[in-house]
Each structure stands twice: as structure tokens, then as C-alpha cells.
Coordinates of C-alpha atoms and ligand atoms in Angstrom, one line a residue:
X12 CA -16.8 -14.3 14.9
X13 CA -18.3 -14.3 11.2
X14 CA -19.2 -10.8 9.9
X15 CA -22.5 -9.1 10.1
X16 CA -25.3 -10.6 7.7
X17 CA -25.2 -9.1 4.1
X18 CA -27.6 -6.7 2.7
X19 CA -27.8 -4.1 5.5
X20 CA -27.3 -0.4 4.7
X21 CA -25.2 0.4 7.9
X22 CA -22.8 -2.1 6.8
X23 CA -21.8 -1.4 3.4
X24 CA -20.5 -4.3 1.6
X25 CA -16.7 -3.4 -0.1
X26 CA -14.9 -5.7 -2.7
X27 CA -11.1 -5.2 -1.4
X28 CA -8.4 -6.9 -3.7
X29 CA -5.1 -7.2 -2.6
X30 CA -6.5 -7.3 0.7
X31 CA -4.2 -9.7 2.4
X32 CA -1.2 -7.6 1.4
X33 CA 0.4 -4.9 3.0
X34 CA -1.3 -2.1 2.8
X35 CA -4.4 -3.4 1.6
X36 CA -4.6 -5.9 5.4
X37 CA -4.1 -2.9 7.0
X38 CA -7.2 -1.0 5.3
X39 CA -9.2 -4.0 6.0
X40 CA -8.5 -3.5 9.4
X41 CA -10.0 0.1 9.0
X42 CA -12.7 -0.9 7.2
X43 CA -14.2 -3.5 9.7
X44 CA -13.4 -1.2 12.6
X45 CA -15.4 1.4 10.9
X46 CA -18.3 -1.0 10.5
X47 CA -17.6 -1.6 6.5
X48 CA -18.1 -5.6 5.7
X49 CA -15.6 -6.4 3.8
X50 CA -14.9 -9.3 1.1
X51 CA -11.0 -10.1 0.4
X52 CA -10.2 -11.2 -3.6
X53 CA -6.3 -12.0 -2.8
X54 CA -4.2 -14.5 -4.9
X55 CA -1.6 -14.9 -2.1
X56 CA 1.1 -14.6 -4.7
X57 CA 3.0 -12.3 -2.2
X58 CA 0.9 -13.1 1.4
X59 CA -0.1 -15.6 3.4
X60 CA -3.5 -17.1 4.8
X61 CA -2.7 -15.6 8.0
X62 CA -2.5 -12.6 7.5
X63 CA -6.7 -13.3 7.6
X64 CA -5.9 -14.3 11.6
X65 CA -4.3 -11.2 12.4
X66 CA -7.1 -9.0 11.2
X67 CA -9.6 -11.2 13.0
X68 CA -7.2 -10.8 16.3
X69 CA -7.4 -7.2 16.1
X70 CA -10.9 -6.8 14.9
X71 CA -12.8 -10.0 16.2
X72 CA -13.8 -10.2 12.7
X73 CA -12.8 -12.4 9.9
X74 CA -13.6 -10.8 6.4
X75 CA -15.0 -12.7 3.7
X76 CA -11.5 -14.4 1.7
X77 CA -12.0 -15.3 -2.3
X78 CA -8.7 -17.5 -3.3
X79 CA -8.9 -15.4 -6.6
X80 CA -6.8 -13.8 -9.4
X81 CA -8.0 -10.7 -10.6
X82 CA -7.0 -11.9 -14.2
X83 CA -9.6 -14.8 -13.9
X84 CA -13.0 -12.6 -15.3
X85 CA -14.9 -15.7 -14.7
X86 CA -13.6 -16.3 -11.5
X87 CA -14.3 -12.8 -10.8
X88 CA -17.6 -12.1 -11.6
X89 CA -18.6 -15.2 -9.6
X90 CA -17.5 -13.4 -6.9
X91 CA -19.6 -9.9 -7.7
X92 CA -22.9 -12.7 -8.1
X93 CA -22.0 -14.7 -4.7
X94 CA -21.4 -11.5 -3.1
X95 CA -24.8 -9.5 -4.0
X96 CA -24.9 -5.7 -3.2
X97 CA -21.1 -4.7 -3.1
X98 CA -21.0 -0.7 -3.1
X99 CA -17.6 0.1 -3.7
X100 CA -13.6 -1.9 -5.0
X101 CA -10.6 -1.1 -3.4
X102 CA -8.5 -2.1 -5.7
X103 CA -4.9 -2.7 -4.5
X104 CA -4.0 -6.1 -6.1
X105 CA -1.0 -5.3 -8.2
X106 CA 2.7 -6.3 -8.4
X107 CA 4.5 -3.6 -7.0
X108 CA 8.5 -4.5 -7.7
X109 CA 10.3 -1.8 -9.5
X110 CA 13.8 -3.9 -10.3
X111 CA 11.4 -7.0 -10.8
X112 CA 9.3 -4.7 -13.2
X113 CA 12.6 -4.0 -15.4
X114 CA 13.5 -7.3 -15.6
X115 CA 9.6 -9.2 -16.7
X116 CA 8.2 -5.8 -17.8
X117 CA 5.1 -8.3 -19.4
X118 CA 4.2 -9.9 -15.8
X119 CA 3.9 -6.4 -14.8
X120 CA 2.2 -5.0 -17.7
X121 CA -0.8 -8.4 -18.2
X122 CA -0.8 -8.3 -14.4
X123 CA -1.5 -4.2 -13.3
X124 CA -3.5 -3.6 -16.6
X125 CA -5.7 -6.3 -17.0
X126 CA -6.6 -6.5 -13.4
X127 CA -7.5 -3.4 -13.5
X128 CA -9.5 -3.7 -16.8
X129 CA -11.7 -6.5 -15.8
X130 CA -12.3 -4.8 -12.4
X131 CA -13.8 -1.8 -14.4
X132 CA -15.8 -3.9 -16.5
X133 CA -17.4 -5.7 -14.1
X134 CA -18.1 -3.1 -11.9
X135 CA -21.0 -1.7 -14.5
X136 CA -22.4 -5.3 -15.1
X137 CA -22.6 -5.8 -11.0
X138 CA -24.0 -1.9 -10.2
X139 CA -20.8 -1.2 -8.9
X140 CA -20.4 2.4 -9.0
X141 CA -17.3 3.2 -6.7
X142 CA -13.6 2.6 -6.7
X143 CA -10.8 3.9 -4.9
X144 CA -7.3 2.9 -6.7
X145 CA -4.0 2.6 -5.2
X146 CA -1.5 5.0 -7.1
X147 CA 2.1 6.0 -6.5
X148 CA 4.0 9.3 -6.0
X149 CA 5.8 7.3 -9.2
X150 CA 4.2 9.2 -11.3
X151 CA 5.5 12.6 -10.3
X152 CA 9.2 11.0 -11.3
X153 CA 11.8 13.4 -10.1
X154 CA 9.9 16.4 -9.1
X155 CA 11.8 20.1 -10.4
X156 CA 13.0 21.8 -7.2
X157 CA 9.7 24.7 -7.9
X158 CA 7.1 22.0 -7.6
X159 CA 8.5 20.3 -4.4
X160 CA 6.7 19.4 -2.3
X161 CA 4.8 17.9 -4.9
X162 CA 0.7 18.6 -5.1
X163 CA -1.6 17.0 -7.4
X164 CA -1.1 19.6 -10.2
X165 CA 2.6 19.2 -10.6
X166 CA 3.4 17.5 -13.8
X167 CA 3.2 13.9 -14.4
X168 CA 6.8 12.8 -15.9
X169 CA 7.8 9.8 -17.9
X170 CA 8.1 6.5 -16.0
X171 CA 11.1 5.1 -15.3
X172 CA 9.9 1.9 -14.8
X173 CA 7.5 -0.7 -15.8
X174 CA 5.9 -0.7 -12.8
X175 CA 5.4 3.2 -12.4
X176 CA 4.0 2.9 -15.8
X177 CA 1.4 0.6 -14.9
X178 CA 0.7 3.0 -12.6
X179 CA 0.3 6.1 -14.7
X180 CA -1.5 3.5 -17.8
X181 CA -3.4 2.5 -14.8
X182 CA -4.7 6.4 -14.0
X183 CA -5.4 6.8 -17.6
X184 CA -7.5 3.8 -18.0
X185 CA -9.9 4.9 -15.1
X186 CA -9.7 8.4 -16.2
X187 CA -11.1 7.2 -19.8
X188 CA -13.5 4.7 -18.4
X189 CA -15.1 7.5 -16.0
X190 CA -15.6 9.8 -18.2
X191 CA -17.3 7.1 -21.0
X192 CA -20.0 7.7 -18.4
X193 CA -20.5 4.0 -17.3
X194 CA -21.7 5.1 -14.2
X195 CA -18.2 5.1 -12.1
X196 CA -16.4 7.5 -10.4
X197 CA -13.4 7.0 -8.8
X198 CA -10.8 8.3 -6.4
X199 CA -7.0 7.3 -7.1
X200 CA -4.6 7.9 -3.9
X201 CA -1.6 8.6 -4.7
X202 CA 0.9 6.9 -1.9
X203 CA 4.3 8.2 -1.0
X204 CA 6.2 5.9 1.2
X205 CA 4.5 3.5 2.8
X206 CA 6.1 2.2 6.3
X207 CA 5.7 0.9 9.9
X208 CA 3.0 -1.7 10.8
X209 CA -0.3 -1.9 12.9
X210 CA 0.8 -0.9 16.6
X211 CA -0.6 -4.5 18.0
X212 CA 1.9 -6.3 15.9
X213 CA -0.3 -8.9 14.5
X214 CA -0.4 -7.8 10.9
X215 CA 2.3 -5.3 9.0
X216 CA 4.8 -6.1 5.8
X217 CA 6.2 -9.6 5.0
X218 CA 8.5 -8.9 2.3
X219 CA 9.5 -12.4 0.5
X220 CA 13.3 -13.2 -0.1
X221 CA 15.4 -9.9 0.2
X222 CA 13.8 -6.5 0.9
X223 CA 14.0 -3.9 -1.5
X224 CA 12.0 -1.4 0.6
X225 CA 14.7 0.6 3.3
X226 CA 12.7 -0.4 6.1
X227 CA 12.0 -4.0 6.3
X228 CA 16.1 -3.7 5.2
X229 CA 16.9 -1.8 8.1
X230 CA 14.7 -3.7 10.5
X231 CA 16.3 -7.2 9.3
X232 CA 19.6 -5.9 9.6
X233 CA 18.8 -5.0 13.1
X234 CA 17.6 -8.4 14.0
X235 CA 20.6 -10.0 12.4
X236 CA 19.2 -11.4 9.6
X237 CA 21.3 -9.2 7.0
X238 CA 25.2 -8.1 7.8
X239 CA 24.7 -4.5 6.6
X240 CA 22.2 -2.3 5.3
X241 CA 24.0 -0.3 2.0
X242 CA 22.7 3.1 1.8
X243 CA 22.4 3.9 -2.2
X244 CA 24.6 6.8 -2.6
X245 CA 25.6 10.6 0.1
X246 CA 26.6 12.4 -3.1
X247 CA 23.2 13.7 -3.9
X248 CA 21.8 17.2 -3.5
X249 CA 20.2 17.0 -0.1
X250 CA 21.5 18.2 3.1
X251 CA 23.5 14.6 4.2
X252 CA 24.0 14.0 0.6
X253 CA 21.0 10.8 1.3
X254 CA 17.9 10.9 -0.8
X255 CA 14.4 12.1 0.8
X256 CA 11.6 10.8 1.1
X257 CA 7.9 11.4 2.5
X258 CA 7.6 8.1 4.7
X259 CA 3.8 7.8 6.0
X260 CA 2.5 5.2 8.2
X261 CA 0.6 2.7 6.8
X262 CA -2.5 3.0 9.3
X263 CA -3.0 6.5 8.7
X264 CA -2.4 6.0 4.9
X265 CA -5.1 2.8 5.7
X266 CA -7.6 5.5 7.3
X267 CA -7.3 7.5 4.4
X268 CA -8.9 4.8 2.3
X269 CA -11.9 4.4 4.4
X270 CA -12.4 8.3 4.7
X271 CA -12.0 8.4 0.8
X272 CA -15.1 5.4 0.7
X273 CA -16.9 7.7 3.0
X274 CA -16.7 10.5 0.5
X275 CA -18.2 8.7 -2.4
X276 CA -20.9 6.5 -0.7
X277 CA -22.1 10.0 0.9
X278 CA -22.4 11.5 -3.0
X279 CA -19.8 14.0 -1.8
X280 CA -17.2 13.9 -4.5
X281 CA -16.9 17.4 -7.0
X282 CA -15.5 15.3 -9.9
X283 CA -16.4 12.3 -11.4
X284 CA -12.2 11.2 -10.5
X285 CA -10.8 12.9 -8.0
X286 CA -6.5 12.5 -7.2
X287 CA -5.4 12.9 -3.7
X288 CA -1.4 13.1 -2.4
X289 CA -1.1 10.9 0.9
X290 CA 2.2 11.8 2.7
X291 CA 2.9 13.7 5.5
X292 CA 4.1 16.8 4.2
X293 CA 7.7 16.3 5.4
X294 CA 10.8 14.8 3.5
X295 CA 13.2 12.6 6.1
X296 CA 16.6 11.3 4.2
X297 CA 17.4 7.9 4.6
X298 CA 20.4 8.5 7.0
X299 CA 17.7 10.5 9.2
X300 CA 15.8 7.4 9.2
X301 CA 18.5 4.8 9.8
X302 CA 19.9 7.3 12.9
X303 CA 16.2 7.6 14.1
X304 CA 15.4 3.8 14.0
X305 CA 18.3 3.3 15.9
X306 CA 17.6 5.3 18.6
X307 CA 13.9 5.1 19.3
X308 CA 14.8 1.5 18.9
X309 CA 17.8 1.2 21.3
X310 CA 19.5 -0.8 18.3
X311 CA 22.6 -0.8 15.8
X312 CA 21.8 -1.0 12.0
X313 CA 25.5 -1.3 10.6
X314 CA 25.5 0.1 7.5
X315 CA 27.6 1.0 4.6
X316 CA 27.6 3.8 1.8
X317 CA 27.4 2.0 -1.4
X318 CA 26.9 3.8 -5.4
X319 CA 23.6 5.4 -6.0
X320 CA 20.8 2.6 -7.1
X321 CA 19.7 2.8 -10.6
X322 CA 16.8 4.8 -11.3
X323 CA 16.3 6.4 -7.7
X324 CA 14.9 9.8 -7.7
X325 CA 17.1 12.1 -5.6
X326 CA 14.4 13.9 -3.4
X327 CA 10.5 13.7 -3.3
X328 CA 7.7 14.6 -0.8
X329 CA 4.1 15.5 -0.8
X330 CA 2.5 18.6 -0.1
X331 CA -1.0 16.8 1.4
X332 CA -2.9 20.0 1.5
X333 CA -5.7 18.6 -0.9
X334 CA -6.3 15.6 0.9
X335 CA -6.1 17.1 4.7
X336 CA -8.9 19.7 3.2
X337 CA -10.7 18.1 1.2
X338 CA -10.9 14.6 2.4
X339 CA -10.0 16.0 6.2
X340 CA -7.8 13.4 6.7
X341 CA -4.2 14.1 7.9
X342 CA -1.2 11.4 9.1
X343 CA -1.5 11.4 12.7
X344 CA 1.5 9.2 13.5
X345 CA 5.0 10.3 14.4
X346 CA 8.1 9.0 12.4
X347 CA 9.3 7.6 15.6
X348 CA 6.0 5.8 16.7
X349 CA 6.1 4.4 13.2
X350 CA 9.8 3.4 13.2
X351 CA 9.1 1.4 17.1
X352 CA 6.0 -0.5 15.2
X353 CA 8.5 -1.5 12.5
X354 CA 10.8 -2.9 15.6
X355 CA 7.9 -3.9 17.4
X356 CA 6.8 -6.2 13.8
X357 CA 10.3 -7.7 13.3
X358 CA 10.4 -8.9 16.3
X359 CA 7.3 -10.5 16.3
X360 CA 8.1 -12.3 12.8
X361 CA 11.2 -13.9 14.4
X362 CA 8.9 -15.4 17.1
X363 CA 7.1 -16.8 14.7
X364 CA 10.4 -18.1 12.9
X365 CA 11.1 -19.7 16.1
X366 CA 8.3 -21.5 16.7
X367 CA 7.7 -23.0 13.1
X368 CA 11.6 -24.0 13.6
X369 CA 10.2 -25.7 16.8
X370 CA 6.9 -26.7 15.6
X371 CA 9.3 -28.7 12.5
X372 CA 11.5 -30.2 14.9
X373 CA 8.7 -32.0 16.8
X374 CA 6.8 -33.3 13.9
X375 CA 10.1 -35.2 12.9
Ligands
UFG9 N1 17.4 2.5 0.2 C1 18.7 2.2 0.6 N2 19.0 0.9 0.9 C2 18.1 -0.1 0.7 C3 16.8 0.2 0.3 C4 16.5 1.5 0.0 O1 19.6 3.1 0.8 O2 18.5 -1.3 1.0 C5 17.1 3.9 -0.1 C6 16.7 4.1 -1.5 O3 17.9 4.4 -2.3 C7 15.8 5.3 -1.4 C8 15.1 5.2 -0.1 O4 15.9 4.2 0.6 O5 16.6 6.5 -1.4 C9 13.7 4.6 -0.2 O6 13.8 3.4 -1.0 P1 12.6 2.4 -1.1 O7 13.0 1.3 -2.0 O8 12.1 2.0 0.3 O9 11.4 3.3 -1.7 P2 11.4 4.1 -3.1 O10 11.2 5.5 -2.8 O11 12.6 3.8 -4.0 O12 10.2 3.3 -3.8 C10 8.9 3.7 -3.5 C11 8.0 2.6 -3.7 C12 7.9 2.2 -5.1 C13 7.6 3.4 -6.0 C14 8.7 4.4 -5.8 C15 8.5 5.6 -6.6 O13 8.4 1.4 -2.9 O14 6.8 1.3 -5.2 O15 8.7 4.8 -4.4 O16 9.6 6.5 -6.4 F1 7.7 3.1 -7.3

């Protein structure tokens, strides 16, 4: 099924880049199920095509797809002209690899900055008034024991990272750029830990090469596909010695997005940028989550205590008041719903494996 026709007010026309990654496939799936039309700018430098089939499987709707780099302008604003009438960017397209950040700090810096920069520029040029970014807890750093959990006025500390600095250069810009009054207002969500995967299976996180994420980790290890799972460190300050975390699922982090797009097509918004915390309000250490994959899982995930891993914060969760009141959104999902749709997604991906090692083995 092709989407609705352009041009109609009940169907408001969003620019989503990044939208064939993780998070950002899972907001598309929002989006269309909340009757958004929705155009896709993805340079598949860390998807795939298909992930355009899964959202049509769960949807019955394929969105829009633009082959394009957010650091082509050109390419770009062909896309704002082609596409006439977009109301709002959800602008998710952005490397997102701390270690990888270290080690080619320019990748990330040309890539997350200048994205972003000629998303804002076009946005005036096209009537483009909305955008909702895709921040990290990050930028909180290691939060002092007083402000945890962490809520939107707790201090913003150093990056340790090139990649959390794109982030925080990244707030900066739109916070400048709003208030140059251009016409823009913005809402930056500020993510905690992302995990699990849309409950039919057909879309969720494809990490390429060797996770660095615990969970696509743990789930691999599970299936076999890694020996062990090391856990980074049990001499740290928490109650199993594990760090903490504030692990959401990604479809209630996805809903967020669309009631965020709500808020500023409906002129609802008290500031020109508005910062909201999406977690669930409760830290789980990693050993909780290995223990509680492996049970609501009926699985092993061998594992072994290894040194702490350079630069990871010790413990960090959100306090989501804001967003529960002022957005009225709130993560729905349990941790062990979230942790079966990680098993359920692994699972799926090795069927897959299977039949492309089929599918080869014919064709020769
Ligand atoms: N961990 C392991 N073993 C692994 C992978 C992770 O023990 O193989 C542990 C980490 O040490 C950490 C926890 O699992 O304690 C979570 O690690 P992740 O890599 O999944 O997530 P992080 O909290 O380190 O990173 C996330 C985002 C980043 C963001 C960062 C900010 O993935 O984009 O939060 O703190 F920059």
C-alpha cells in the first residue's frame, strides 16, 4: 500500500532522518499508526533497505525513502521541494558510537554537526517550523549522588566523549538558532537507554560487526553467536557492585516522539525549546538485567567479570516527571516484556541468517 496523498491536513507530512535506524524505524512505525505521513532521508550507512519491509508489514504502509546524506545540502533541499508541505524533522540521523567517536573524533564531529546545521537552515528556507532532536542522557555525564535521578535541571557536565559532545554542541546549536528567532522551535528528548524491539519482531536493532550495547551482547551470546558476555567491572558503588542504568523500551521511547509532534503542531509548547528526560524512572544494574533476561527467556548468557570499560559512568537514571506531566507520556512496558522482545528479535535475525545461507547455496 502507498501512503495517503500529500497535502491533507489530517495527515501531517514529517521529514524523519535516520529513519531506517533503530530508534528512528521504530518512531516511523508510530508515526504511520498515528496517521502522520512520513518521508524517510536515511543514508543506510548503519541499516538496511529492509528495514522499509518491516514497517510496511506492521503498518501496511511503506513511508516515503530518500537514499540521502544529511551532509549533501543540495541533495537535501531537493528533498524539502519534492516533498512540498512537510510540518515538522525528526532528526535522528547521527553516528552514535562512543569508542568509534574516540578513535575518528572528525567523522563524528563533520557528521552530528553539520547534519544538524543544514537541517536548521533549511528548515526556514522550506517553512519548516518544527523539530524534535534526538539527545542523550550523555550530557548529564556522571550524575552527583544529590541530583540522581537525574531531571532536566541537573547540571550538564563535560563530555567524555566525542560523540556525547556532538550531542551537547548539538543542543547548543538549536538552542542558538531558536532563539535567533528564525521561526523554529524545538523539542530535544533526551534518551536514557534504549532497548528491546517492536513486539511483532519485524523490525528492532541490527547492530553491525560486534555489539557494544549490553543487550544485543547478551542476546547474541544467548544464541551462540558470542562465547561470553564480559560484564565491565562489580567493584563499583552500586548494590552488586554492576553499574545502573535506566533501560526504556524503544516503542514507548518511539511514542514519545509522536506525542512530542503532537505538542508542537497543536501550538502547545511554553518555550520556544523545551528538554524532556525519557526513561522509566528506575535504575536496573547490568547483573539484574543479565539474571532477568535469562529467566523470562528460559536461557543461559555465560558471562564473565572483566575490568571496568573506559569512560563508563558508574550509575545514572532519569527522574521522567517532566515528561509524564507535561508531555503525558509515561513508558508503559515492563523490563521483562522488553527483555522477551529482545529474545523474540534475535531469534528472528538468525532465521533470517538461515535462509540467506540457504538462499546462497541454491544460487550456486
Ligand atoms: N556492558 C557490559 N558488557 C557489554 C556491554 C555493556 O558489561 O558487553 C555494560 C556497560 O559497562 C554499562 C551497561 O552495560 O554499564 C550499559 O552499556 P551500554 O553500552 O549498553 O550503554 P551505555 O550506558 O554505556 O551507553 C549509552 C548509549 C550511548 C550514550 C551513553 C551515555 O548507548 O549512546 O549511554 O552514557 F553515550
Amino acid at each position: 500500500m502507498r501512503q495517503v496523498d500529500l497535502h491533507t491536513p489530517e495527515h501531517p507530512l514529517i521529514l524523519v532522518t535516520g529513519g531506517m535506524g533503530y530508534i528512528g524505524s521504530h518512531t516511523v512505525v508510530e508515526l504511520l499508526q498515528s496517521g502522520y505521513q512520513v518521508i524517510i532521508v536515511d543514508n543506510l550507512s548503519n541499516s538496511t533497505v529492509k528495514v522499509l519491509d518491516g514497517i510496511e508489514k506492521i503498518t501496511g504502509i511503506r513511508p516515503y525513502f530518500e537514499n540521502v546524506d544529511c551532509l549533501d545540502y543540495v541533495a537535501l533541499d531537493k528533498i524539502f521541494i519534492k516533498y512540498i508541505g512537510i510540518q515538522a524533522v525528526i532528526h535522528f540521523a547521527a553516528r552514535k558510537a562512543v569508542g568509534e567517536s574516540v578513535e575518528k573524533p572528525l567523522l563524528y564531529y563533520r557528521n552530528n554537526i553539520a547534519s544538524l546545521i543544514n537541517i536548521l537552515e533549511l528548515m526556514p528556507r522550506h517553512d519548516v517550523k518544527h523539530i524534535v532532536f534526538s539527545s542523550s542522557c550523555t550530557v548529564y555525564g556522571q550524575p552527583k549522588p544529590e541530583d540522581l535521578p537525574v531531571n532536566e535541571q541537573a547540571p550538564i557536565q563535560p563530555a567524555t566523549s566525542p560523540y556525547g559532545n556532538t550531542k551537547q554542541i548539538n543542543e547548543e546549536i538549536i538552542n542558538d538558532t531558536v532563539h535567533a528567532n528564525i521561526g523554529i522551535n524545538a523539542i530535544m528528548l533526551r534518551y536514557f537507554n534504549p532497548i528491546g524491539a517492536h513486539p511483532s519482531a519485524e523490525i528492532g536493532e541490527l547492530p553491525i560487526g560486534v555489539p557494544n550495547n549490553l543487550l544485543p551482547f547478551v542476546s547474541q551470546t544467548a544464541i551462540g553467536l558470542r562465547g561470553e558476555l564480559k560484564i565491565f567491572g562489580n567493584d563499583y558503588n552500586t548494590p552488586d557492585g554492576t553499574c545502573i542504568r535506566d533501560y526504556i523500551n524503544v516503542v514507548d521511547l518511539a511514542k514519545a516522539h509522536v506525542v512530542a509532534l503532537q505538542r508542537m503542531l497543536s501550538d502547545k509548547m511554553e518555550e520556544k525549546v523545551e528538554v524532556f528526560n525519557l526513561g522509566t524512572g528506575r535504575g536496573l544494574s547490568v547483573m539484574e538485567i543479565v539474571k532477568t533476561f535469562e529467566q523470562v527467556n528460559n536461557v543461559k548468557v555465560p558471562y564473565k567479570i572483566v575490568g571496568r570499560r573506559e569512560g563508563d559512568i558508574e550509575q545514572v537514571w532519569a527522574d521522567p516527571t517532566k515528561a509524564n506531566t507535561v508531555l503525558g507520556w509515561k513508558a508503559q512496558e515492563t523490563v521483562e516484556n522488553t527483555l522477551q522482545s529482545v529474545w523474540r528479535w534475535e531469534q528472528k535475525l538468525k532465521i533470517k541468517r538461515e535462509q540467506q545461507i540457504e538462499e546462497s547455496k541454491l544460487s550456486e
